[in-house]
XYZ file of C-alpha atoms in Angstrom:
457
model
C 12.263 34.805 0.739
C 13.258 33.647 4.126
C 16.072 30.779 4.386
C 14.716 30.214 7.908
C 10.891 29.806 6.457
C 12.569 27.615 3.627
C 14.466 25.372 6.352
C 11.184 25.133 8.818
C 8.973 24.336 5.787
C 11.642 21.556 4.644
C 11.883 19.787 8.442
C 8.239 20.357 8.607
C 7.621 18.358 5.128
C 9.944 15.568 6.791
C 7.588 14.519 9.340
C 5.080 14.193 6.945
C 5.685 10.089 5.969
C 9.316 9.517 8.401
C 7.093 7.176 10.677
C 5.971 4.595 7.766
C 9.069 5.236 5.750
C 10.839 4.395 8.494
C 8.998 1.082 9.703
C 9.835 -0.433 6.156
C 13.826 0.193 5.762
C 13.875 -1.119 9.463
C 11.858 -4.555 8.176
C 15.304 -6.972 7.682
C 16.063 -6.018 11.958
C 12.240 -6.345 12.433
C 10.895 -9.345 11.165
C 13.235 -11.804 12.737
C 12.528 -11.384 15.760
C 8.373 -11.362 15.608
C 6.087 -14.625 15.103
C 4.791 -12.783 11.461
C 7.921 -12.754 9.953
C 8.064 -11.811 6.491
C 4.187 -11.606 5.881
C 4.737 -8.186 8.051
C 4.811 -6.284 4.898
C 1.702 -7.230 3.675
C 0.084 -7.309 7.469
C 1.710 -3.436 6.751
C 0.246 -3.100 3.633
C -3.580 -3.339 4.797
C -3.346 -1.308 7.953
C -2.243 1.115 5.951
C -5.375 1.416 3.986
C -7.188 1.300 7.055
C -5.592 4.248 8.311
C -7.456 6.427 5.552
C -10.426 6.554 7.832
C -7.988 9.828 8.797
C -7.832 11.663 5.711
C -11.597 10.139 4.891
C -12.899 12.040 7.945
C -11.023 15.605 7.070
C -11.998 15.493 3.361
C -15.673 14.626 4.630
C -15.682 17.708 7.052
C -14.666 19.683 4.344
C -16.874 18.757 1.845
C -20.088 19.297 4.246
C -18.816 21.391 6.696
C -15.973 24.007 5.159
C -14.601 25.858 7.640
C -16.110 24.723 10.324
C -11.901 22.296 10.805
C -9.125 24.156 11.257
C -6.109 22.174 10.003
C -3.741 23.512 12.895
C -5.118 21.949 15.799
C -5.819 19.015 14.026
C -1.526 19.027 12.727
C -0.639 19.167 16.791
C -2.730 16.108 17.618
C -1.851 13.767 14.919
C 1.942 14.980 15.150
C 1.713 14.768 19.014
C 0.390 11.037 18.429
C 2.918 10.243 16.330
C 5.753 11.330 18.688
C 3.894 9.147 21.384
C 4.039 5.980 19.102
C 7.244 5.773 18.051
C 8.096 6.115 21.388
C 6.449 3.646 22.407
C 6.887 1.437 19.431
C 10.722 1.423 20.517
C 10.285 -0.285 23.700
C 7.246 -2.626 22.454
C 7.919 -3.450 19.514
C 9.110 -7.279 20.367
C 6.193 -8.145 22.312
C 3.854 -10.220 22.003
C -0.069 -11.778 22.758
C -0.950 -15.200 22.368
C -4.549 -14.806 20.198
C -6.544 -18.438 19.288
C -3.264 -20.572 19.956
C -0.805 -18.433 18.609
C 1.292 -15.364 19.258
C 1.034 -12.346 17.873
C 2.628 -9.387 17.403
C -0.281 -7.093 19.119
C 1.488 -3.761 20.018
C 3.287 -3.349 16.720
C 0.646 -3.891 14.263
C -1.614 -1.409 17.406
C 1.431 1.387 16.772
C 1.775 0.736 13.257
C -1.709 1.551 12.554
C -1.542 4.997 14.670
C 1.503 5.676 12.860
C -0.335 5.111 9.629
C -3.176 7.430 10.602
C -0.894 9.938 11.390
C 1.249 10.017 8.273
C -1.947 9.698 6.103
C -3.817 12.374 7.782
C -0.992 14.323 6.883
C -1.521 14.404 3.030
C -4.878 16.277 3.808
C -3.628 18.452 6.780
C -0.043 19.712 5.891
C -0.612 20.541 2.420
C -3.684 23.049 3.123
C -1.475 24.458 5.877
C 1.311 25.685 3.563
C -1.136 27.662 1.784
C -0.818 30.001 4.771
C 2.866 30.917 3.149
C 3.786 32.246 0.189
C 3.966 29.568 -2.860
C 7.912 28.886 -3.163
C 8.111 27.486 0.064
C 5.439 24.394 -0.924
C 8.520 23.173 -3.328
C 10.341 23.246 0.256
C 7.802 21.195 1.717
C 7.514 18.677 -0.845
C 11.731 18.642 -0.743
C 11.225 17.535 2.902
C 8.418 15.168 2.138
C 11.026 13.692 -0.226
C 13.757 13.578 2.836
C 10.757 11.614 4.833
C 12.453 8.912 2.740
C 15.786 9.555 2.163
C 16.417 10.266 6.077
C 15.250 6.832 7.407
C 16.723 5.148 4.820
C 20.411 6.493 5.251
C 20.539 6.056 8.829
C 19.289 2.226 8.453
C 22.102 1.951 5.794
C 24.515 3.475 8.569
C 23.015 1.119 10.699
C 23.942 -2.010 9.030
C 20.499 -2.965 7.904
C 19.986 -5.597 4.990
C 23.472 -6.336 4.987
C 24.181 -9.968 3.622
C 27.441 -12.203 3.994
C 27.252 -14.918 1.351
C 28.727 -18.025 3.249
C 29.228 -21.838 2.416
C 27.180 -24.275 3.586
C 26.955 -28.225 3.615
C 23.902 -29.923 3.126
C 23.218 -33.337 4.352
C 22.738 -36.241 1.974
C 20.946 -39.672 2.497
C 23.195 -42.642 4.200
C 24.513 -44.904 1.659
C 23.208 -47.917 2.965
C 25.787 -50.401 0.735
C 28.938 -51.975 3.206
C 31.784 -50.448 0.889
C 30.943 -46.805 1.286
C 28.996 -45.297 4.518
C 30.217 -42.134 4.848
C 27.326 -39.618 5.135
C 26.905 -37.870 1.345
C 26.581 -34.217 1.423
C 26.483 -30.824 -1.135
C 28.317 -27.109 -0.300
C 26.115 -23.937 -1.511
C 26.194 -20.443 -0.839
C 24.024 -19.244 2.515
C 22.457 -15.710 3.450
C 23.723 -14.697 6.463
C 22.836 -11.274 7.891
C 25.201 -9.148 9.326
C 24.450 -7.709 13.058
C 23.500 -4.253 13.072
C 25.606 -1.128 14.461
C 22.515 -0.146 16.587
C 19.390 -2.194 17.409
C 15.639 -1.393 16.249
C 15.135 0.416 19.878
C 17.526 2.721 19.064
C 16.294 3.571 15.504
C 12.819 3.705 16.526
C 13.694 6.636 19.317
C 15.797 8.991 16.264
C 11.928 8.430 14.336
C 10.132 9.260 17.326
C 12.616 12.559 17.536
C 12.063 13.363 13.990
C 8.269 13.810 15.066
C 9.591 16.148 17.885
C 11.591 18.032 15.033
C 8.435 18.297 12.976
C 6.764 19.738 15.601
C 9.170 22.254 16.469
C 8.816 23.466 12.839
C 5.326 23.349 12.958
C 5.483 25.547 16.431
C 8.187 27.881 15.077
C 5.935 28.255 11.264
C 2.910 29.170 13.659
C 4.511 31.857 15.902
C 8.045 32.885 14.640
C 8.091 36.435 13.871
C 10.148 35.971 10.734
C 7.793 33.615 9.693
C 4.817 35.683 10.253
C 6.212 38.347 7.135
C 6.082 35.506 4.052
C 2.200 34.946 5.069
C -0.484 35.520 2.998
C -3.329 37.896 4.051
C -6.181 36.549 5.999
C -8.511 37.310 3.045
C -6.959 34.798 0.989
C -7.320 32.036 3.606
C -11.338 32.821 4.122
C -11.663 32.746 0.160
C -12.607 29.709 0.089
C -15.609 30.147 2.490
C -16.542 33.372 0.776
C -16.311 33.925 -2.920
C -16.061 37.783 -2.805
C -13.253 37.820 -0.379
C -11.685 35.426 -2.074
C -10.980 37.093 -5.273
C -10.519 40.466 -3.176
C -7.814 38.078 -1.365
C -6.363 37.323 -4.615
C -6.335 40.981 -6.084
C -4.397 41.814 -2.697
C -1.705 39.246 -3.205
C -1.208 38.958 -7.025
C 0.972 36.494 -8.561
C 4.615 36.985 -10.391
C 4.234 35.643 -13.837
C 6.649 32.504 -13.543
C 3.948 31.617 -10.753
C 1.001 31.385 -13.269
C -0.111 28.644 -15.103
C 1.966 28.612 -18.438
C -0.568 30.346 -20.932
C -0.853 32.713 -23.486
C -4.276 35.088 -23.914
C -5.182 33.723 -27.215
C -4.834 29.879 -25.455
C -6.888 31.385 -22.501
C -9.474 32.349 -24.775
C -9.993 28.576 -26.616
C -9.900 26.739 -23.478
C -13.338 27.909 -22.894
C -15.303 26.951 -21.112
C -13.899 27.640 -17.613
C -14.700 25.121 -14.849
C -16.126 26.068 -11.254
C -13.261 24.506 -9.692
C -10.766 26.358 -7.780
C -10.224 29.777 -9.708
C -11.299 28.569 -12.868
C -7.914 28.636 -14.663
C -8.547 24.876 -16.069
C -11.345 23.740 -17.651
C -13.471 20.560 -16.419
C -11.550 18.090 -18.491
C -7.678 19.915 -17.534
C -9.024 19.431 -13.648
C -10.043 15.606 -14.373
C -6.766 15.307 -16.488
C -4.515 16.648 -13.745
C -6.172 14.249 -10.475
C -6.127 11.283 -12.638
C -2.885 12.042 -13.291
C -2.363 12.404 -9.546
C -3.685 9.517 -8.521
C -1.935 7.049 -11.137
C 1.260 8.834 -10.038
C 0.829 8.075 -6.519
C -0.680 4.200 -6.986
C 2.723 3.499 -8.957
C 5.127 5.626 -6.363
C 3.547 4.809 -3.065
C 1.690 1.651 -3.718
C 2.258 -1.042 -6.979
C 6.147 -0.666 -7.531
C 7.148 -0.202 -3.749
C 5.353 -3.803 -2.881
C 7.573 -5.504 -6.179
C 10.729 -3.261 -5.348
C 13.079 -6.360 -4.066
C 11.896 -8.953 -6.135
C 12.983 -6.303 -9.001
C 16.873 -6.107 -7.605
C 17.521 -8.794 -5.527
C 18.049 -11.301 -8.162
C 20.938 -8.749 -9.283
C 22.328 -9.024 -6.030
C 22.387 -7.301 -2.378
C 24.343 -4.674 -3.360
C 21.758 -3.625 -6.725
C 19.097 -3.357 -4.093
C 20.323 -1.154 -1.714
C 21.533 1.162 -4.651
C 18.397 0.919 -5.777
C 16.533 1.738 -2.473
C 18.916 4.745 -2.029
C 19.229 6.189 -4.937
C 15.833 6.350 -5.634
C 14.993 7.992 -1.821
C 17.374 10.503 -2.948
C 15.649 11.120 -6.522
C 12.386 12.077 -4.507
C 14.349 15.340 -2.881
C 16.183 15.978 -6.608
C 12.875 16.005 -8.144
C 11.802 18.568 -5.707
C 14.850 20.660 -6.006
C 14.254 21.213 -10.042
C 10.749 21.801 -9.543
C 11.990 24.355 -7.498
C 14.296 26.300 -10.052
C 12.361 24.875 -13.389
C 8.622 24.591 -12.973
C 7.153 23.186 -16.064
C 3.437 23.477 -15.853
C 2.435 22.342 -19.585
C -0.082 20.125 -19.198
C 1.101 18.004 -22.420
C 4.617 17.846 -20.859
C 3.135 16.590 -17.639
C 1.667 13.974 -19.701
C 4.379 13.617 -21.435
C 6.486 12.828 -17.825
C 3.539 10.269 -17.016
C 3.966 8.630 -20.010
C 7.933 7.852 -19.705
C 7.541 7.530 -16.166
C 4.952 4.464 -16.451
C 7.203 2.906 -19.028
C 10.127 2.728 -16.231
C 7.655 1.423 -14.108
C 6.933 -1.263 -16.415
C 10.538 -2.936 -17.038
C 10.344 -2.714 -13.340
C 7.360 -4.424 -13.086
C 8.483 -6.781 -15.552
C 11.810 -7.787 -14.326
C 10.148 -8.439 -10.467
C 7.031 -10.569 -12.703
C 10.614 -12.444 -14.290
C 12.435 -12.882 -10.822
C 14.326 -14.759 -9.798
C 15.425 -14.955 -13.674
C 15.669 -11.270 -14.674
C 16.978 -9.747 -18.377
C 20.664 -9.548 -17.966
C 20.721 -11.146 -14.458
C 24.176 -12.451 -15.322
C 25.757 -9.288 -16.228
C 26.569 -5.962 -14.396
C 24.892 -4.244 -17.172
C 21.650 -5.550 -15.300
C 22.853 -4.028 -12.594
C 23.196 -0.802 -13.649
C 20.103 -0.828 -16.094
C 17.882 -1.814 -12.973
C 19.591 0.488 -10.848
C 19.123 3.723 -13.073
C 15.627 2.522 -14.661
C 14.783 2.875 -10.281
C 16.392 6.348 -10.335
C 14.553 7.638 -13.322
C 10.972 6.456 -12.538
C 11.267 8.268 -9.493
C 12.682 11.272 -10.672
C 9.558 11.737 -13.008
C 6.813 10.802 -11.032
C 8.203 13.116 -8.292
C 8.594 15.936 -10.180
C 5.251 15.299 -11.763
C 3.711 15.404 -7.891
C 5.355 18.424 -7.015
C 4.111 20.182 -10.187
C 0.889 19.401 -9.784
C 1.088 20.475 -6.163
C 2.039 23.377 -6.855
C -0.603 23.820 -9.710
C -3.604 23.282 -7.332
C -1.859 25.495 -4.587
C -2.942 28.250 -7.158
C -6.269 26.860 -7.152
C -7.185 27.600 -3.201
C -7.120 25.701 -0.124
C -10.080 23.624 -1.152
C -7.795 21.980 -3.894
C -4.924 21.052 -1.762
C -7.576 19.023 0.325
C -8.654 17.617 -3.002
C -4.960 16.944 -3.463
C -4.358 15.095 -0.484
C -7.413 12.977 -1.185
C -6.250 12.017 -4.201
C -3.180 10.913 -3.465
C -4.366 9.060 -0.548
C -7.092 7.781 -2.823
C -4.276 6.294 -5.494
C -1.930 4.953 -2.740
C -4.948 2.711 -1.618
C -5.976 1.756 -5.018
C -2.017 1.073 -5.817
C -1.128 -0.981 -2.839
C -4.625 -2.589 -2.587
C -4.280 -4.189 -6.225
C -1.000 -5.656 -5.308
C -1.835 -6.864 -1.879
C -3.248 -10.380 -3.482
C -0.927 -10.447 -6.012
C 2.497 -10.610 -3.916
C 0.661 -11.940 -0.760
C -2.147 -14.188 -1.158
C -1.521 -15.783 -4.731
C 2.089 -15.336 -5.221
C 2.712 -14.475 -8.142
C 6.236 -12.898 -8.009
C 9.262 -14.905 -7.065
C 11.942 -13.729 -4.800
C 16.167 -14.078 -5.976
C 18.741 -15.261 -3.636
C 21.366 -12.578 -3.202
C 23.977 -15.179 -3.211
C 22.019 -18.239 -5.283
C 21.210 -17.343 -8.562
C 20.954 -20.214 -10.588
C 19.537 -19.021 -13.876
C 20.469 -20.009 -17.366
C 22.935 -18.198 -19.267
């Protein structure tokens, strides 16, 4: 294996979601300063979905026209956008355009959407472009998708952003109207007060916009570098899925190691009969079905249901429980990765298994946000540390369970890493579309004060 593949494959993986991962850990700088304020996220929320007419289009194309879209050219234009964007979105992003009566904030929610088109597209354009190297470098890539998060989030945490001063604060009483007392009546409480950041939004916005420049680099350099040109696979393997007899001669040509194959024994091959049509056949109809429901339940939870519910899960345990929360969890994403890398489970029941234990973390999550601003243990550090590590654990499953399956359908051909990307698209809509009305338009959850918590004992 090539470290230089490995490292071009990882920065290449980062630009994947850095643009949208980015906009949201740069929100608390953001949202002061435009006339939507805090109903940005949800504003957010729906041009995200919109921005699936991107990966709608590709997976269309390659349903009713395979092979007739190339992924490459396709990966320069939506990267080249997004460099352009962010960009722009740095010098823009404050400005606004007075629509029926009112301003809004016209060029962000313009760049946002681009930005979400290109990160989107990318589920269903970078992942059949790593089948053009050899399978332990899609761990890589799914490392650096991880880092898409991780990244952003650590420089906005060197930047200062989200961080809260608890001061005192009088408020005003009524007059006491009465001749023997008219001194104005007031009570002290603790006040939010933001902290001024390091380095302004402009600045941030310009390190996303030269991420995208890094990620097309990586994509130039994983195109044309000679070194990278040896840990290809052979043509024929590409034009498989096209042509069913040069596909399987592609596969004879480029046989896999054992620890790359599916996890089965002859005798198990032999009961799982009958063999579906889909990919190479290795899974049966109901393992395939198994595997993208799977897929897309992991990715509604991950990229859509608990994301929208994240601070009204730790801010009632304080500032501090929800930036530990935020971070530790961005770096679970890459861990994840990094054990798929040296351990890759591919037992369907223990994938199950994951999903299972994963979905109960994201229920106490769920739960404590749906209790907010009143929490279990909201009193005690214990609650922070529960809440904290309940964060780090569902991540850590449900990432490990995306990279497995990732690398699962790899096996399968390029036409099931487009399914892939579909999928997850397809669950981070579903996910963040269920919870749009929930947190936005009925409001059902509750947000905590980081410094007023006034909950009973």
């Amino acid at each position: 294996m090539s470290l230089l593949t490995h490292v071009l494959a990882c920065l290449f993986g980062m630009g994947s979601w850095v643009a949208i991962n980015g906009m949201w850990v740069e929100l608390p700088l953001v949202v002061p300063e435009i006339p939507e304020h805090w109903y940005l996220p949800s504003y957010l929320t729906v041009i995200i979905q919109m921005a699936n007419i991107g990966p709608l289009f590709i997976t269309l194309m390659h349903r009713f026209r395979p092979g007739s879209l190339d992924e490459r050219p396709v990966i320069y234009c939506i990267v080249g956008l997004g460099i352009i964007a962010t960009f722009l979105l740095a010098f823009f992003w404050k400005h606004t355009v007075t629509i029926g009566g009112s301003l809004h904030s016209v060029p962000l929610l313009m760049l946002s959407f681009l930005l979400s088109i290109v990160d989107c597209t990318s589920s269903v354009t970078f992942l059949p472009f790593m089948m053009r190297l050899r399978p332990q470098y899609l761990t890589t890539y799914f490392a650096g998708e991880g880092l898409s998060g991780l990244v952003p989030a650590l420089v906005a945490l060197i930047q200062g952003v989200g961080v809260v001063h608890c001061q005192n604060v009088t408020l005003a009483g009524s007059a006491n109207e009465t001749a023997d007392n008219s001194s104005m009546f007031g009570s002290s409480e603790l006040e939010a007060i933001y902290q001024p950041a390091k380095f302004s939004a402009q600045v941030f916005f310009i390190f996303l916009s030269a991420m995208m420049v890094v990620c097309l680099v990586a994509f130039i350099l994983l195109n044309h570098h000679p070194a990278v040109a040896r840990e290809r696979k052979n043509d024929l393997y590409f034009s498989g899925d096209q042509d069913p007899g040069k596909r399987q001669q592609g596969l004879s040509l480029h046989a896999q190691t054992p620890e790359q194959k599916p996890m089965i024994s002859p005798m198990e091959a032999v009961r799982r009969e009958p063999r579906s049509s889909f990919g190479s056949g290795t899974y049966s109809n109901f393992e395939v079905i198994f595997i993208f429901i799977v897929l897309a339940w992991v990715n509604a939870l991950t990229n859509g249901v608990l994301p929208s519910v994240q601070s009204y899960s730790c801010l009632p345990y304080g500032n501090k429980a929800y930036h530990l929360a935020a971070t530790m969890a961005s770096i679970a994403n890459p861990v994840a990765c990094f054990i798929a890398m040296f351990m890759p489970i591919r037992s369907l029941i223990f994938m199950g298994f994951l999903t299972v234990l994963g979905s109960v973390f994201g229920a106490y999550i769920m739960a404590m946000a749906a209790l907010s601003p009143c929490p279990l243990l909201v009193h005690s550090a214990y609650g922070t540390i529960v809440i904290v590590l309940t964060w780090i654990l569902f991540v850590l499953c449900l990432s490990y369970i995306k990279v497995i399956i990732g690398v699962i359908l790899r096996d399968e051909g390029y036409s099931a890493l487009v399914w892939c990307g579909a999928v997850v698209q397809l669950g981070s809509m579903v996910g963040a579309s269920s919870m749009f009305p929930l947190v936005s338009v009925y409001g059902l959850f509750k947000s905590g004060d980081p410094c007023n918590t006034k909950c009973p004992i």
